[in-house]
mmCIF file of C-alpha atoms in Angstrom:
data_model
loop_
_atom_site.group_PDB
_atom_site.id
_atom_site.type_symbol
_atom_site.label_atom_id
_atom_site.label_comp_id
_atom_site.label_asym_id
_atom_site.label_seq_id
_atom_site.Cartn_x
_atom_site.Cartn_y
_atom_site.Cartn_z
ATOM 1 C CA MET A 1 -7.943 1.358 15.636
ATOM 2 C CA LYS A 2 -5.263 -0.636 17.411
ATOM 3 C CA CYS A 3 -3.486 -3.091 15.144
ATOM 4 C CA ARG A 4 -3.214 -6.581 16.655
ATOM 5 C CA ILE A 5 -1.572 -9.065 14.327
ATOM 6 C CA VAL A 6 -1.489 -12.738 15.207
ATOM 7 C CA TYR A 7 1.402 -14.687 13.758
ATOM 8 C CA SER A 8 -0.648 -17.608 12.466
ATOM 9 C CA GLY A 9 -2.600 -15.267 10.207
ATOM 10 C CA GLY A 10 0.448 -13.434 8.879
ATOM 11 C CA LEU A 11 4.011 -14.478 8.273
ATOM 12 C CA ARG A 12 3.472 -18.228 8.546
ATOM 13 C CA PHE A 13 1.355 -18.300 5.380
ATOM 14 C CA ILE A 14 3.799 -16.156 3.428
ATOM 15 C CA ALA A 15 6.819 -18.088 4.686
ATOM 16 C CA ARG A 16 5.456 -21.288 3.181
ATOM 17 C CA LYS A 17 5.149 -19.550 -0.170
ATOM 18 C CA HIS A 18 8.702 -18.361 -0.645
ATOM 19 C CA PHE A 19 11.222 -20.200 1.523
ATOM 20 C CA SER A 20 11.251 -18.057 4.660
ATOM 21 C CA PHE A 21 11.619 -14.712 2.870
ATOM 22 C CA MET A 22 9.225 -12.930 5.185
ATOM 23 C CA ASN A 23 10.632 -14.650 8.271
ATOM 24 C CA THR A 24 13.864 -12.837 7.444
ATOM 25 C CA VAL A 25 11.959 -9.586 6.846
ATOM 26 C CA ALA A 26 10.313 -9.906 10.257
ATOM 27 C CA ALA A 27 13.636 -10.594 11.923
ATOM 28 C CA LYS A 28 15.106 -7.432 10.430
ATOM 29 C CA ALA A 29 12.122 -5.211 11.341
ATOM 30 C CA MET A 30 10.414 -4.202 14.566
ATOM 31 C CA PRO A 31 7.884 -6.820 15.781
ATOM 32 C CA LEU A 32 4.213 -6.281 14.983
ATOM 33 C CA ARG A 33 2.716 -9.565 16.195
ATOM 34 C CA ALA A 34 1.126 -10.387 19.513
ATOM 35 C CA ALA A 35 1.587 -14.170 19.496
ATOM 36 C CA PRO A 36 4.948 -15.933 19.990
ATOM 37 C CA VAL A 37 6.977 -16.875 16.947
ATOM 38 C CA ALA A 38 7.080 -20.558 16.058
ATOM 39 C CA ALA A 39 10.450 -22.153 15.413
ATOM 40 C CA PRO A 40 11.400 -22.082 11.722
ATOM 41 C CA VAL A 41 10.695 -25.329 9.916
ATOM 42 C CA THR A 42 13.669 -25.038 7.586
ATOM 43 C CA ALA A 43 17.155 -26.122 8.562
ATOM 44 C CA PRO A 44 19.423 -23.288 9.715
ATOM 45 C CA VAL A 45 22.029 -22.043 7.287
ATOM 46 C CA THR A 46 24.993 -19.778 7.707
ATOM 47 C CA ALA A 47 24.651 -16.125 6.776
ATOM 48 C CA ALA A 48 27.181 -16.521 3.981
ATOM 49 C CA ALA A 49 25.136 -19.319 2.389
ATOM 50 C CA ASP A 50 21.682 -17.896 3.057
ATOM 51 C CA PRO A 51 19.988 -17.304 -0.337
ATOM 52 C CA VAL A 52 17.203 -15.309 1.303
ATOM 53 C CA ASP A 53 19.630 -12.827 2.826
ATOM 54 C CA ALA A 54 21.473 -12.590 -0.491
ATOM 55 C CA LEU A 55 18.200 -11.897 -2.308
ATOM 56 C CA ILE A 56 17.179 -9.156 0.117
ATOM 57 C CA LYS A 57 20.575 -7.488 -0.147
ATOM 58 C CA SER A 58 20.374 -7.567 -3.953
ATOM 59 C CA ILE A 59 17.124 -5.567 -4.003
ATOM 60 C CA ARG A 60 17.764 -1.862 -3.568
ATOM 61 C CA ILE A 61 15.444 -0.445 -0.906
ATOM 62 C CA PRO A 62 15.650 3.377 -0.976
ATOM 63 C CA PRO A 63 16.581 4.847 2.404
ATOM 64 C CA ARG A 64 13.967 6.801 4.309
ATOM 65 C CA PRO A 65 14.138 10.473 3.219
ATOM 66 C CA SER A 66 15.328 12.855 5.923
ATOM 67 C CA LEU A 67 12.258 15.047 5.437
ATOM 68 C CA LEU A 68 10.039 12.050 6.181
ATOM 69 C CA ALA A 69 12.101 11.212 9.274
ATOM 70 C CA ASP A 70 11.640 14.798 10.502
ATOM 71 C CA LEU A 71 7.882 14.627 9.920
ATOM 72 C CA GLN A 72 7.565 11.293 11.704
ATOM 73 C CA ALA A 73 9.619 12.533 14.633
ATOM 74 C CA GLU A 74 7.307 15.515 15.037
ATOM 75 C CA LEU A 75 4.188 13.346 14.767
ATOM 76 C CA ALA A 76 5.624 10.996 17.404
ATOM 77 C CA SER A 77 6.166 13.823 19.895
ATOM 78 C CA SER A 78 3.820 14.245 22.831
ATOM 79 C CA ASP A 79 2.362 17.424 21.334
ATOM 80 C CA PRO A 80 2.762 17.568 17.526
ATOM 81 C CA SER A 81 2.835 21.162 16.360
ATOM 82 C CA PRO A 82 1.158 22.225 13.094
ATOM 83 C CA GLU A 83 3.562 25.176 13.019
ATOM 84 C CA ARG A 84 6.648 22.966 13.216
ATOM 85 C CA ILE A 85 5.213 20.607 10.604
ATOM 86 C CA GLY A 86 4.584 23.612 8.391
ATOM 87 C CA ARG A 87 8.211 24.659 8.705
ATOM 88 C CA ILE A 88 9.414 21.149 7.845
ATOM 89 C CA VAL A 89 7.267 21.057 4.723
ATOM 90 C CA ALA A 90 8.109 24.613 3.672
ATOM 91 C CA ALA A 91 11.829 23.808 3.778
ATOM 92 C CA ASP A 92 11.380 22.075 0.406
ATOM 93 C CA VAL A 93 9.759 24.474 -2.066
ATOM 94 C CA GLY A 94 8.841 21.728 -4.507
ATOM 95 C CA MET A 95 7.205 19.644 -1.798
ATOM 96 C CA ALA A 96 5.307 22.639 -0.480
ATOM 97 C CA GLY A 97 3.887 23.451 -3.920
ATOM 98 C CA ALA A 98 2.890 19.856 -4.602
ATOM 99 C CA LEU A 99 1.216 19.606 -1.208
ATOM 100 C CA LEU A 100 -0.863 22.718 -1.873
ATOM 101 C CA LYS A 101 -1.976 21.296 -5.219
ATOM 102 C CA LEU A 102 -3.077 18.050 -3.597
ATOM 103 C CA ALA A 103 -4.762 19.805 -0.683
ATOM 104 C CA ASN A 104 -6.875 21.822 -3.115
ATOM 105 C CA SER A 105 -8.087 18.811 -5.119
ATOM 106 C CA SER A 106 -11.763 17.850 -5.023
ATOM 107 C CA LEU A 107 -11.088 14.553 -3.244
ATOM 108 C CA PHE A 108 -9.795 16.477 -0.234
ATOM 109 C CA GLY A 109 -12.723 18.829 0.014
ATOM 110 C CA GLY A 110 -11.971 21.359 -2.714
ATOM 111 C CA ARG A 111 -11.213 24.186 -0.287
ATOM 112 C CA ARG A 112 -8.677 26.718 -1.543
ATOM 113 C CA ALA A 113 -5.687 26.632 0.746
ATOM 114 C CA LYS A 114 -3.353 29.536 -0.052
ATOM 115 C CA SER A 115 -0.538 28.500 2.262
ATOM 116 C CA ILE A 116 0.962 25.439 3.899
ATOM 117 C CA GLU A 117 -0.528 26.579 7.193
ATOM 118 C CA GLN A 118 -4.016 26.626 5.681
ATOM 119 C CA ALA A 119 -3.470 23.229 4.066
ATOM 120 C CA ILE A 120 -2.538 21.765 7.446
ATOM 121 C CA LEU A 121 -5.586 23.421 9.018
ATOM 122 C CA PHE A 122 -7.931 22.053 6.346
ATOM 123 C CA LEU A 123 -6.479 18.543 6.116
ATOM 124 C CA GLY A 124 -5.070 17.856 9.553
ATOM 125 C CA ILE A 125 -1.483 16.962 10.333
ATOM 126 C CA ASN A 126 -1.877 13.215 9.744
ATOM 127 C CA GLN A 127 -3.285 13.679 6.251
ATOM 128 C CA VAL A 128 -0.562 16.216 5.434
ATOM 129 C CA ALA A 129 2.058 13.711 6.566
ATOM 130 C CA ALA A 130 0.454 11.025 4.380
ATOM 131 C CA LEU A 131 0.479 13.297 1.341
ATOM 132 C CA MET A 132 4.088 14.270 1.927
ATOM 133 C CA THR A 133 5.074 10.623 2.327
ATOM 134 C CA GLY A 134 3.565 9.901 -1.067
ATOM 135 C CA LEU A 135 5.346 12.782 -2.740
ATOM 136 C CA LEU A 136 8.673 11.690 -1.263
ATOM 137 C CA ALA A 137 8.091 8.119 -2.423
ATOM 138 C CA ARG A 138 7.549 9.341 -5.967
ATOM 139 C CA GLN A 139 10.899 11.120 -5.825
ATOM 140 C CA ALA A 140 12.761 8.199 -4.253
ATOM 141 C CA ILE A 141 11.451 5.355 -6.427
ATOM 142 C CA PRO A 142 11.989 5.887 -10.159
ATOM 143 C CA VAL A 143 10.076 3.751 -12.630
ATOM 144 C CA GLN A 144 12.274 2.252 -15.322
ATOM 145 C CA SER A 145 9.815 0.172 -17.320
ATOM 146 C CA ALA A 146 7.506 0.810 -20.253
ATOM 147 C CA ALA A 147 4.961 -1.567 -18.727
ATOM 148 C CA LEU A 148 4.941 0.544 -15.546
ATOM 149 C CA ALA A 149 5.091 3.906 -17.291
ATOM 150 C CA ASN A 150 1.917 5.119 -15.557
ATOM 151 C CA PHE A 151 2.799 3.547 -12.223
ATOM 152 C CA TRP A 152 2.779 6.689 -10.096
ATOM 153 C CA ASP A 153 -0.290 8.154 -11.788
ATOM 154 C CA VAL A 154 -2.216 4.943 -11.096
ATOM 155 C CA SER A 155 -0.863 4.735 -7.544
ATOM 156 C CA THR A 156 -1.910 8.328 -6.876
ATOM 157 C CA LYS A 157 -5.415 7.671 -8.214
ATOM 158 C CA ARG A 158 -5.622 4.562 -6.063
ATOM 159 C CA SER A 159 -4.589 6.491 -2.963
ATOM 160 C CA HIS A 160 -7.267 9.108 -3.658
ATOM 161 C CA ALA A 161 -9.828 6.356 -4.198
ATOM 162 C CA MET A 162 -8.854 4.796 -0.879
ATOM 163 C CA VAL A 163 -9.369 8.124 0.900
ATOM 164 C CA PHE A 164 -12.797 8.498 -0.718
ATOM 165 C CA LEU A 165 -13.845 4.977 0.291
ATOM 166 C CA SER A 166 -12.528 5.304 3.822
ATOM 167 C CA ARG A 167 -14.529 8.480 4.340
ATOM 168 C CA ARG A 168 -17.624 7.339 2.484
ATOM 169 C CA LEU A 169 -17.869 4.022 4.343
ATOM 170 C CA ARG A 170 -16.450 5.433 7.591
ATOM 171 C CA ILE A 171 -13.856 2.694 7.795
ATOM 172 C CA GLY A 172 -10.446 3.387 9.284
ATOM 173 C CA ALA A 173 -8.393 6.557 9.066
ATOM 174 C CA PRO A 174 -8.261 8.299 5.655
ATOM 175 C CA ASP A 175 -4.552 9.076 6.002
ATOM 176 C CA ILE A 176 -3.779 5.394 6.603
ATOM 177 C CA ALA A 177 -5.897 4.432 3.591
ATOM 178 C CA HIS A 178 -4.094 7.046 1.498
ATOM 179 C CA THR A 179 -0.648 5.761 2.445
ATOM 180 C CA PHE A 180 -1.561 2.137 1.810
ATOM 181 C CA GLY A 181 -3.089 2.963 -1.579
ATOM 182 C CA LEU A 182 0.092 4.708 -2.648
ATOM 183 C CA PHE A 183 2.576 2.156 -1.300
ATOM 184 C CA CYS A 184 0.883 -1.204 -1.877
ATOM 185 C CA ASP A 185 2.565 -1.779 -5.263
ATOM 186 C CA THR A 186 5.895 -0.023 -4.645
ATOM 187 C CA GLY A 187 7.644 -3.375 -4.736
ATOM 188 C CA MET A 188 7.041 -3.508 -8.500
ATOM 189 C CA PRO A 189 9.486 -0.789 -9.636
ATOM 190 C CA LEU A 190 12.029 -2.155 -7.142
ATOM 191 C CA LEU A 191 11.715 -5.608 -8.719
ATOM 192 C CA VAL A 192 12.129 -4.042 -12.164
ATOM 193 C CA GLN A 193 15.478 -2.678 -10.996
ATOM 194 C CA ARG A 194 16.536 -6.100 -9.670
ATOM 195 C CA PHE A 195 15.256 -8.474 -12.371
ATOM 196 C CA PRO A 196 15.642 -7.621 -16.095
ATOM 197 C CA ASP A 197 12.749 -9.921 -16.977
ATOM 198 C CA TYR A 198 10.325 -8.644 -14.327
ATOM 199 C CA GLU A 199 8.379 -6.592 -16.868
ATOM 200 C CA ALA A 200 7.258 -9.814 -18.565
ATOM 201 C CA THR A 201 6.320 -11.259 -15.183
ATOM 202 C CA PHE A 202 4.255 -8.170 -14.405
ATOM 203 C CA LEU A 203 2.298 -8.489 -17.652
ATOM 204 C CA ASP A 204 1.780 -12.236 -17.295
ATOM 205 C CA ALA A 205 0.758 -12.012 -13.636
ATOM 206 C CA GLY A 206 -1.794 -9.347 -14.484
ATOM 207 C CA ALA A 207 -3.433 -11.776 -16.908
ATOM 208 C CA GLU A 208 -3.793 -14.538 -14.291
ATOM 209 C CA GLU A 209 -7.506 -15.252 -13.927
ATOM 210 C CA HIS A 210 -7.461 -17.493 -10.879
ATOM 211 C CA ARG A 211 -4.099 -17.543 -9.115
ATOM 212 C CA PRO A 212 -2.913 -14.625 -6.966
ATOM 213 C CA PHE A 213 -0.867 -11.982 -8.799
ATOM 214 C CA THR A 214 2.060 -12.811 -6.513
ATOM 215 C CA ALA A 215 2.106 -16.528 -7.384
ATOM 216 C CA LEU A 216 3.908 -16.050 -10.695
ATOM 217 C CA GLU A 217 6.320 -13.563 -9.111
ATOM 218 C CA ASP A 218 7.218 -16.175 -6.494
ATOM 219 C CA GLU A 219 7.747 -18.849 -9.134
ATOM 220 C CA ARG A 220 10.049 -16.765 -11.299
ATOM 221 C CA HIS A 221 11.854 -14.553 -8.795
ATOM 222 C CA HIS A 222 11.512 -16.297 -5.400
ATOM 223 C CA THR A 223 9.848 -13.219 -3.962
ATOM 224 C CA ASN A 224 7.019 -10.861 -4.879
ATOM 225 C CA HIS A 225 6.133 -7.184 -4.893
ATOM 226 C CA ALA A 226 4.003 -7.499 -1.745
ATOM 227 C CA ALA A 227 6.943 -8.826 0.275
ATOM 228 C CA VAL A 228 9.350 -6.217 -1.104
ATOM 229 C CA GLY A 229 6.791 -3.439 -0.578
ATOM 230 C CA THR A 230 6.404 -4.537 3.036
ATOM 231 C CA LEU A 231 10.143 -4.298 3.569
ATOM 232 C CA LEU A 232 10.140 -0.773 2.124
ATOM 233 C CA ALA A 233 7.206 0.251 4.325
ATOM 234 C CA ARG A 234 8.927 -1.038 7.446
ATOM 235 C CA ASN A 235 12.218 0.642 6.572
ATOM 236 C CA TRP A 236 10.376 3.922 6.002
ATOM 237 C CA GLY A 237 8.647 3.737 9.365
ATOM 238 C CA LEU A 238 5.105 3.398 8.016
ATOM 239 C CA SER A 239 2.381 2.119 10.328
ATOM 240 C CA GLY A 240 1.876 -1.541 11.154
ATOM 241 C CA GLU A 241 -1.544 -1.540 9.489
ATOM 242 C CA VAL A 242 -0.030 -0.313 6.226
ATOM 243 C CA SER A 243 2.899 -2.741 6.316
ATOM 244 C CA TRP A 244 0.762 -5.799 6.969
ATOM 245 C CA ALA A 245 -1.935 -4.798 4.496
ATOM 246 C CA ILE A 246 0.739 -4.442 1.800
ATOM 247 C CA LEU A 247 1.943 -7.950 2.632
ATOM 248 C CA HIS A 248 -1.571 -9.396 2.270
ATOM 249 C CA HIS A 249 -3.129 -7.260 -0.457
ATOM 250 C CA HIS A 250 -3.250 -10.138 -2.963
ATOM 251 C CA ASP A 251 -4.062 -12.757 -0.315
ATOM 252 C CA TYR A 252 -7.833 -12.405 -0.248
ATOM 253 C CA SER A 253 -8.286 -15.308 2.156
ATOM 254 C CA VAL A 254 -7.166 -12.848 4.838
ATOM 255 C CA LEU A 255 -10.607 -11.227 4.572
ATOM 256 C CA GLU A 256 -12.036 -14.354 6.195
ATOM 257 C CA ASP A 257 -9.270 -14.743 8.755
ATOM 258 C CA GLU A 258 -10.550 -13.621 12.138
ATOM 259 C CA HIS A 259 -7.019 -13.730 13.554
ATOM 260 C CA THR A 260 -5.956 -10.836 11.318
ATOM 261 C CA ASP A 261 -6.654 -7.342 12.594
ATOM 262 C CA ASP A 262 -9.700 -5.553 11.192
ATOM 263 C CA ALA A 263 -7.566 -2.556 10.198
ATOM 264 C CA VAL A 264 -5.582 -4.769 7.826
ATOM 265 C CA ARG A 265 -8.618 -6.591 6.459
ATOM 266 C CA SER A 266 -10.408 -3.286 5.864
ATOM 267 C CA LEU A 267 -7.520 -1.929 3.795
ATOM 268 C CA VAL A 268 -7.417 -5.091 1.679
ATOM 269 C CA ALA A 269 -11.192 -4.967 1.126
ATOM 270 C CA LEU A 270 -11.162 -1.262 0.227
ATOM 271 C CA SER A 271 -8.261 -1.847 -2.156
ATOM 272 C CA LEU A 272 -10.411 -4.257 -4.165
ATOM 273 C CA LEU A 273 -13.134 -1.629 -4.503
ATOM 274 C CA ALA A 274 -10.511 0.933 -5.504
ATOM 275 C CA GLU A 275 -9.051 -1.491 -8.067
ATOM 276 C CA ARG A 276 -12.455 -2.052 -9.655
ATOM 277 C CA ALA A 277 -13.094 1.694 -9.766
ATOM 278 C CA LEU A 278 -9.699 2.327 -11.387
ATOM 279 C CA ARG A 279 -10.368 -0.313 -14.027
ATOM 280 C CA ARG A 280 -13.644 1.426 -14.864
ATOM 281 C CA TYR A 281 -11.903 4.799 -14.917
ATOM 282 C CA GLN A 282 -9.316 3.406 -17.367
ATOM 283 C CA GLY A 283 -12.061 2.070 -19.649
ATOM 284 C CA HIS A 284 -11.664 -1.645 -18.899
ATOM 285 C CA ALA A 285 -14.766 -3.820 -18.897
ATOM 286 C CA GLY A 286 -13.696 -6.040 -16.026
ATOM 287 C CA SER A 287 -11.220 -6.437 -13.176
ATOM 288 C CA PRO A 288 -9.315 -9.714 -12.695
ATOM 289 C CA GLU A 289 -8.532 -8.832 -9.079
ATOM 290 C CA TRP A 290 -12.178 -8.083 -8.344
ATOM 291 C CA ASN A 291 -13.125 -11.439 -9.856
ATOM 292 C CA LYS A 292 -10.695 -13.142 -7.464
ATOM 293 C CA GLY A 293 -11.598 -11.305 -4.279
ATOM 294 C CA GLY A 294 -14.613 -9.058 -4.830
ATOM 295 C CA ALA A 295 -17.167 -11.400 -3.265
ATOM 296 C CA ARG A 296 -15.056 -11.720 -0.126
ATOM 297 C CA ALA A 297 -14.609 -7.943 0.054
ATOM 298 C CA CYS A 298 -18.367 -7.368 -0.240
ATOM 299 C CA ALA A 299 -19.053 -9.939 2.460
ATOM 300 C CA TYR A 300 -16.500 -8.358 4.789
ATOM 301 C CA LEU A 301 -17.823 -4.829 4.167
ATOM 302 C CA SER A 302 -21.482 -5.969 4.252
ATOM 303 C CA LEU A 303 -22.186 -4.484 0.820
ATOM 304 C CA ASP A 304 -24.573 -5.902 -1.759
ATOM 305 C CA GLU A 305 -24.201 -5.550 -5.530
ATOM 306 C CA ILE A 306 -26.480 -2.521 -5.782
ATOM 307 C CA GLU A 307 -24.590 -0.698 -3.022
ATOM 308 C CA VAL A 308 -21.274 -1.487 -4.699
ATOM 309 C CA ASP A 309 -22.476 -0.126 -8.056
ATOM 310 C CA GLU A 310 -23.720 3.092 -6.459
ATOM 311 C CA LEU A 311 -20.484 3.506 -4.533
ATOM 312 C CA LEU A 312 -18.367 2.939 -7.627
ATOM 313 C CA ASP A 313 -20.430 5.437 -9.592
ATOM 314 C CA GLU A 314 -19.772 8.078 -6.937
ATOM 315 C CA LEU A 315 -16.102 7.199 -6.828
ATOM 316 C CA GLY A 316 -15.826 7.315 -10.613
ATOM 317 C CA GLU A 317 -17.194 10.869 -10.645
ATOM 318 C CA ALA A 318 -14.716 11.881 -7.945
ATOM 319 C CA LEU A 319 -11.793 10.393 -9.889
ATOM 320 C CA HIS A 320 -12.787 12.239 -13.053
ATOM 321 C CA ASP A 321 -13.056 15.508 -11.097
ATOM 322 C CA ASP A 322 -9.678 14.952 -9.419
#
């Protein structure tokens, strides 16, 4: 699905929330919007005095791994070769072993791939690239917080849940859903590195019953994990759908915004289903995020309560078998 982002449904809303932070992000990244950019409403400042630029520079964004750059270059060629992709993956023994383990999991069909070549054959080159991107992200982004101790385990489960939902509901590309599910919260460990008190913000924001998770982050730190995660995604060359869905994944009004591309809205809606399923899997009775946006997600996906319960039951079984 072609991603067509209209400016009025994207950066303008975020810019109002934290003093032009995402206007600066957009200026530093390749354009994704189709409509012309409106003139900034804030007065211009010099680079030396720009607090937004200073904030961005103070947050350490890991550089794109060379292995990922090689994979993306091959995928961008006119005739991507499974053999060449296999050689790129096999160059890192640890990555190759982890990929085989993932390829053989029940959520990816449960077939027993005995080599990288078989894994690529079973999964397809786009899904292999998505899995490798996730493994590289886990290596590049350490988690230095007790509150986020299970961050990568939860992110991996979410990515698997997104693949399941994408396939089950036949919405979007599973590899795109996988990448979004893994990267949507990557701004959190980066904010932990930048702000010593972010762990408290994370816990307090998670307890918010009505306001968006990102609202408290904005108040305390003048940015949020969705904005930082978007910057990481853009710097790593991830797709436009993934980048913009990360930016909006706590902005559930986007589900009703017809100016925002369906690929982005679908990822946000599926992420709410995945979040509810993960809460069930973890033994929690409810889901604050589902309470905030679940009704909008169901309306967008044309699902009623019975269909949602059946879907979540299936997904719960798949997560336990994973």
